[in-house]
């Protein structure tokens, strides 16, 4: 399947078109911290083949998007990604379905406080302050971009179950991250303020039973607080997108969308 790639206001966007008439609202895929649009390399054509215009993009300072000055980048919150969300949604031209991972899920919920969203699918989301868990201890220099973690740690956190060949390919794609965003994520949602009363439309949150980054207990609590549907996958870890059997997760999402949203 052909993937169209372009920059829009400095944001790198990938687009896969369905064959024939679309079967539902367009889908915008939102990666999490230390990733890029490449996270969705398998989901993008899969959702297009199911009849939906499918878009993925990279945050500023992430794969193929423009880099902000370091002094701005190091102060960037994960919620500041709403800027890129506005750019991509304007390009799409109608309220999309957002499918978001980890930090990206928090940005989508913040966006949905102010803008229409057809539906939200949040994979291993960073929770809000009402549902926060115990912080993760990480050494973070707040004055410098946060580099990719050591390979073995990245495998444990992000590439669980992937072949060594795939894990090393993904690891080589990992960009620096904003230290503020990493610190926010390490607080396990304690500093993420969301107003659930302003967030409309159906939502699904999916948790992995072996996730050590966004534990299922926190995701379940966040789903209950948000009034979202909840799916627990006992044998999955944090990277529900890249792990083996990713297609099973994607098909769960497509089935939920067919039942719940346009």
Tab-separated table of C-alpha atoms in Angstrom:
chain	number	residue	atom	x	y	z
A	1	UNK	CA	0.000	0.000	0.000
A	2	UNK	CA	1.297	3.443	-0.931
A	3	UNK	CA	1.985	5.804	1.985
A	4	UNK	CA	1.959	9.543	1.290
A	5	UNK	CA	4.544	11.468	3.348
A	6	UNK	CA	4.824	15.235	3.778
A	7	UNK	CA	5.571	18.015	6.266
A	8	UNK	CA	2.744	20.317	7.348
A	9	UNK	CA	3.864	23.345	9.367
A	10	UNK	CA	6.956	21.387	10.316
A	11	UNK	CA	5.024	18.264	11.360
A	12	UNK	CA	5.924	15.060	9.489
A	13	UNK	CA	2.678	13.312	8.485
A	14	UNK	CA	2.104	9.918	6.875
A	15	UNK	CA	-1.205	9.082	5.169
A	16	UNK	CA	-2.575	5.756	3.941
A	17	UNK	CA	-5.764	5.932	1.856
A	18	UNK	CA	-8.478	3.285	1.796
A	19	UNK	CA	-9.485	1.734	-1.482
A	20	UNK	CA	-12.929	2.887	-2.452
A	21	UNK	CA	-15.391	4.750	-0.254
A	22	UNK	CA	-14.296	5.177	3.408
A	23	UNK	CA	-16.189	3.063	5.921
A	24	UNK	CA	-15.825	5.456	8.847
A	25	UNK	CA	-14.173	8.558	10.239
A	26	UNK	CA	-10.450	9.106	9.568
A	27	UNK	CA	-8.022	7.770	12.162
A	28	UNK	CA	-5.070	9.763	13.496
A	29	UNK	CA	-2.396	7.710	15.272
A	30	UNK	CA	-0.412	9.443	18.026
A	31	UNK	CA	2.884	8.002	19.266
A	32	UNK	CA	4.271	8.324	22.788
A	33	UNK	CA	7.563	9.490	24.233
A	34	UNK	CA	10.863	8.604	22.554
A	35	UNK	CA	9.051	7.326	19.454
A	36	UNK	CA	7.905	8.714	16.103
A	37	UNK	CA	5.379	8.049	13.357
A	38	UNK	CA	7.257	4.782	12.686
A	39	UNK	CA	5.517	3.278	15.736
A	40	UNK	CA	2.445	2.812	13.539
A	41	UNK	CA	4.143	1.298	10.489
A	42	UNK	CA	1.937	-1.811	10.692
A	43	UNK	CA	-1.256	-0.191	11.956
A	44	UNK	CA	-1.412	2.526	9.290
A	45	UNK	CA	-1.905	0.207	6.273
A	46	UNK	CA	-4.007	-2.205	8.361
A	47	UNK	CA	-6.572	0.484	9.209
A	48	UNK	CA	-6.535	1.836	5.650
A	49	UNK	CA	-7.241	-1.686	4.369
A	50	UNK	CA	-10.226	-1.731	6.759
A	51	UNK	CA	-11.616	1.322	4.958
A	52	UNK	CA	-10.402	4.321	6.933
A	53	UNK	CA	-8.166	7.217	5.951
A	54	UNK	CA	-5.231	6.683	8.298
A	55	UNK	CA	-2.674	9.245	9.447
A	56	UNK	CA	0.359	9.075	11.686
A	57	UNK	CA	2.759	11.887	12.528
A	58	UNK	CA	5.843	12.743	14.561
A	59	UNK	CA	5.956	15.323	17.329
A	60	UNK	CA	8.361	18.229	16.957
A	61	UNK	CA	11.961	17.112	17.586
A	62	UNK	CA	10.920	13.560	16.684
A	63	UNK	CA	11.449	11.528	13.534
A	64	UNK	CA	11.385	13.727	10.388
A	65	UNK	CA	9.559	16.659	12.040
A	66	UNK	CA	11.171	20.035	12.613
A	67	UNK	CA	13.327	20.547	15.692
A	68	UNK	CA	12.475	23.280	18.151
A	69	UNK	CA	15.371	25.166	19.783
A	70	UNK	CA	16.809	23.169	22.687
A	71	UNK	CA	15.804	25.815	25.224
A	72	UNK	CA	12.164	25.413	24.122
A	73	UNK	CA	12.322	21.632	23.683
A	74	UNK	CA	13.603	20.922	27.205
A	75	UNK	CA	10.643	22.809	28.697
A	76	UNK	CA	8.073	20.998	26.586
A	77	UNK	CA	5.280	19.145	28.391
A	78	UNK	CA	3.706	16.035	26.896
A	79	UNK	CA	0.492	18.090	26.814
A	80	UNK	CA	2.130	20.630	24.483
A	81	UNK	CA	1.732	18.012	21.733
A	82	UNK	CA	-1.799	19.438	21.376
A	83	UNK	CA	-0.096	21.918	19.046
A	84	UNK	CA	0.760	19.141	16.585
A	85	UNK	CA	-2.665	17.569	17.082
A	86	UNK	CA	-4.305	20.814	15.972
A	87	UNK	CA	-2.099	20.922	12.875
A	88	UNK	CA	-2.885	17.343	11.858
A	89	UNK	CA	-6.618	17.599	12.641
A	90	UNK	CA	-6.858	20.754	10.517
A	91	UNK	CA	-5.168	18.886	7.655
A	92	UNK	CA	-7.573	15.949	8.024
A	93	UNK	CA	-10.470	18.389	7.826
A	94	UNK	CA	-12.975	16.654	10.123
A	95	UNK	CA	-13.171	15.343	13.670
A	96	UNK	CA	-11.027	12.186	13.673
A	97	UNK	CA	-10.768	9.059	15.727
A	98	UNK	CA	-7.555	9.321	17.745
A	99	UNK	CA	-5.605	6.158	18.508
A	100	UNK	CA	-2.842	7.122	20.917
A	101	UNK	CA	-0.113	5.439	22.944
A	102	UNK	CA	1.270	6.299	26.392
A	103	UNK	CA	2.197	10.025	26.614
A	104	UNK	CA	0.322	10.628	23.369
A	105	UNK	CA	-2.885	9.487	25.058
A	106	UNK	CA	-2.641	12.268	27.648
A	107	UNK	CA	-2.151	14.838	24.868
A	108	UNK	CA	-5.233	13.526	23.046
A	109	UNK	CA	-7.385	13.839	26.161
A	110	UNK	CA	-6.158	17.397	26.729
A	111	UNK	CA	-6.936	18.209	23.067
A	112	UNK	CA	-10.436	16.740	23.463
A	113	UNK	CA	-11.204	19.259	26.209
A	114	UNK	CA	-11.391	21.984	23.540
A	115	UNK	CA	-11.950	20.315	20.148
A	116	UNK	CA	-14.376	17.746	18.704
A	117	UNK	CA	-13.165	14.150	18.543
A	118	UNK	CA	-15.105	11.274	16.991
A	119	UNK	CA	-13.658	8.742	19.450
A	120	UNK	CA	-10.507	8.011	21.444
A	121	UNK	CA	-8.601	4.740	21.746
A	122	UNK	CA	-5.897	5.089	24.396
A	123	UNK	CA	-3.265	2.353	24.595
A	124	UNK	CA	-1.347	2.101	27.895
A	125	UNK	CA	-2.169	5.756	28.645
A	126	UNK	CA	-0.419	7.998	31.142
A	127	UNK	CA	-3.213	8.606	33.686
A	128	UNK	CA	-4.421	11.920	35.072
A	129	UNK	CA	-3.700	13.240	38.559
A	130	UNK	CA	-6.925	11.740	39.968
A	131	UNK	CA	-5.652	8.248	39.083
A	132	UNK	CA	-1.893	8.567	39.577
A	133	UNK	CA	0.361	5.806	40.838
A	134	UNK	CA	3.733	5.554	42.539
A	135	UNK	CA	6.410	7.574	40.674
A	136	UNK	CA	9.204	5.888	38.734
A	137	UNK	CA	12.711	6.875	39.843
A	138	UNK	CA	14.710	8.075	36.816
A	139	UNK	CA	17.852	10.244	36.670
A	140	UNK	CA	16.775	13.229	34.552
A	141	UNK	CA	18.812	16.333	33.716
A	142	UNK	CA	16.087	18.927	33.158
A	143	UNK	CA	18.461	21.196	31.237
A	144	UNK	CA	19.297	18.699	28.478
A	145	UNK	CA	17.304	16.620	25.964
A	146	UNK	CA	16.718	13.151	27.404
A	147	UNK	CA	18.599	10.569	25.277
A	148	UNK	CA	17.298	7.089	24.457
A	149	UNK	CA	17.625	4.745	27.430
A	150	UNK	CA	20.108	1.839	27.254
A	151	UNK	CA	19.114	-0.883	24.804
A	152	UNK	CA	18.299	-3.531	27.433
A	153	UNK	CA	16.012	-1.088	29.264
A	154	UNK	CA	14.321	-0.057	26.008
A	155	UNK	CA	13.586	-3.706	25.239
A	156	UNK	CA	12.066	-4.197	28.699
A	157	UNK	CA	9.955	-1.041	28.444
A	158	UNK	CA	9.057	-0.787	24.756
A	159	UNK	CA	10.031	-3.794	22.634
A	160	UNK	CA	8.996	-6.704	24.815
A	161	UNK	CA	8.648	-9.872	22.757
A	162	UNK	CA	10.065	-8.376	19.560
A	163	UNK	CA	12.869	-10.197	17.793
A	164	UNK	CA	16.330	-8.802	18.486
A	165	UNK	CA	16.509	-7.677	14.849
A	166	UNK	CA	13.262	-5.688	15.104
A	167	UNK	CA	14.082	-4.344	18.575
A	168	UNK	CA	17.453	-3.031	17.390
A	169	UNK	CA	15.860	-1.428	14.320
A	170	UNK	CA	13.282	0.343	16.484
A	171	UNK	CA	15.923	1.309	19.033
A	172	UNK	CA	17.982	2.988	16.304
A	173	UNK	CA	14.933	5.108	15.463
A	174	UNK	CA	14.376	6.378	19.008
A	175	UNK	CA	14.885	10.172	19.263
A	176	UNK	CA	15.801	12.352	22.227
A	177	UNK	CA	12.853	13.329	24.408
A	178	UNK	CA	11.942	16.429	26.366
A	179	UNK	CA	13.177	15.948	29.949
A	180	UNK	CA	10.050	17.652	31.246
A	181	UNK	CA	7.826	15.160	29.394
A	182	UNK	CA	9.892	12.255	30.726
A	183	UNK	CA	9.642	13.657	34.260
A	184	UNK	CA	5.867	14.027	33.892
A	185	UNK	CA	5.545	10.426	32.709
A	186	UNK	CA	7.750	9.230	35.575
A	187	UNK	CA	5.297	10.823	38.011
A	188	UNK	CA	2.736	8.340	36.652
A	189	UNK	CA	0.164	11.048	35.931
A	190	UNK	CA	0.428	13.004	39.187
A	191	UNK	CA	0.989	16.294	37.339
A	192	UNK	CA	-1.442	15.726	34.432
A	193	UNK	CA	-4.597	17.754	35.025
A	194	UNK	CA	-7.592	16.836	32.847
A	195	UNK	CA	-11.203	18.003	33.029
A	196	UNK	CA	-13.286	14.928	32.223
A	197	UNK	CA	-16.476	17.020	32.084
A	198	UNK	CA	-15.122	18.765	28.966
A	199	UNK	CA	-14.136	15.555	27.147
A	200	UNK	CA	-16.924	14.222	24.941
A	201	UNK	CA	-17.448	11.130	22.837
A	202	UNK	CA	-16.733	7.421	23.330
A	203	UNK	CA	-13.365	6.212	24.586
A	204	UNK	CA	-11.611	2.875	24.976
A	205	UNK	CA	-8.555	2.333	27.166
A	206	UNK	CA	-6.421	-0.777	26.705
A	207	UNK	CA	-3.942	-2.077	29.278
A	208	UNK	CA	-1.333	-4.814	29.206
A	209	UNK	CA	-1.109	-7.113	32.195
A	210	UNK	CA	2.712	-7.128	31.995
A	211	UNK	CA	3.100	-3.366	31.480
A	212	UNK	CA	5.654	-1.921	33.923
A	213	UNK	CA	5.363	1.646	32.537
A	214	UNK	CA	1.565	2.152	32.663
A	215	UNK	CA	0.420	-0.688	34.945
A	216	UNK	CA	-3.017	-2.138	34.234
A	217	UNK	CA	-4.253	-1.089	37.676
A	218	UNK	CA	-3.651	2.579	36.820
A	219	UNK	CA	-5.214	2.281	33.360
A	220	UNK	CA	-8.279	0.563	34.823
A	221	UNK	CA	-8.625	3.326	37.428
A	222	UNK	CA	-8.210	5.987	34.741
A	223	UNK	CA	-10.848	4.343	32.518
A	224	UNK	CA	-13.339	4.204	35.393
A	225	UNK	CA	-12.688	7.859	36.252
A	226	UNK	CA	-13.082	8.900	32.604
A	227	UNK	CA	-16.167	6.783	31.896
A	228	UNK	CA	-14.246	4.912	29.186
A	229	UNK	CA	-14.599	1.310	28.058
A	230	UNK	CA	-11.730	-0.842	29.298
A	231	UNK	CA	-9.902	-3.817	27.807
A	232	UNK	CA	-7.295	-5.791	29.763
A	233	UNK	CA	-4.864	-7.956	27.792
A	234	UNK	CA	-3.134	-10.101	30.378
A	235	UNK	CA	-0.212	-11.261	28.227
A	236	UNK	CA	0.792	-7.850	26.812
A	237	UNK	CA	3.345	-5.270	27.961
A	238	UNK	CA	3.609	-1.503	27.323
A	239	UNK	CA	4.131	-1.546	23.573
A	240	UNK	CA	0.814	-2.987	22.492
A	241	UNK	CA	1.562	-1.548	19.038
A	242	UNK	CA	4.847	-3.296	18.206
A	243	UNK	CA	4.685	-6.528	20.186
A	244	UNK	CA	4.022	-9.820	18.402
A	245	UNK	CA	0.295	-10.308	17.772
A	246	UNK	CA	-0.112	-6.537	17.327
A	247	UNK	CA	-2.823	-7.383	14.767
A	248	UNK	CA	-5.036	-8.876	17.490
A	249	UNK	CA	-4.928	-5.557	19.350
A	250	UNK	CA	-5.584	-3.562	16.173
A	251	UNK	CA	-8.560	-5.772	15.307
A	252	UNK	CA	-9.989	-5.280	18.820
A	253	UNK	CA	-9.823	-1.540	18.132
A	254	UNK	CA	-11.468	-1.838	14.711
A	255	UNK	CA	-14.272	-3.962	16.144
A	256	UNK	CA	-14.861	-1.470	18.971
A	257	UNK	CA	-14.933	1.423	16.480
A	258	UNK	CA	-17.432	-0.409	14.266
A	259	UNK	CA	-19.742	-0.882	17.258
A	260	UNK	CA	-19.245	2.483	18.946
A	261	UNK	CA	-18.218	5.262	16.573
A	262	UNK	CA	-18.627	6.436	13.021
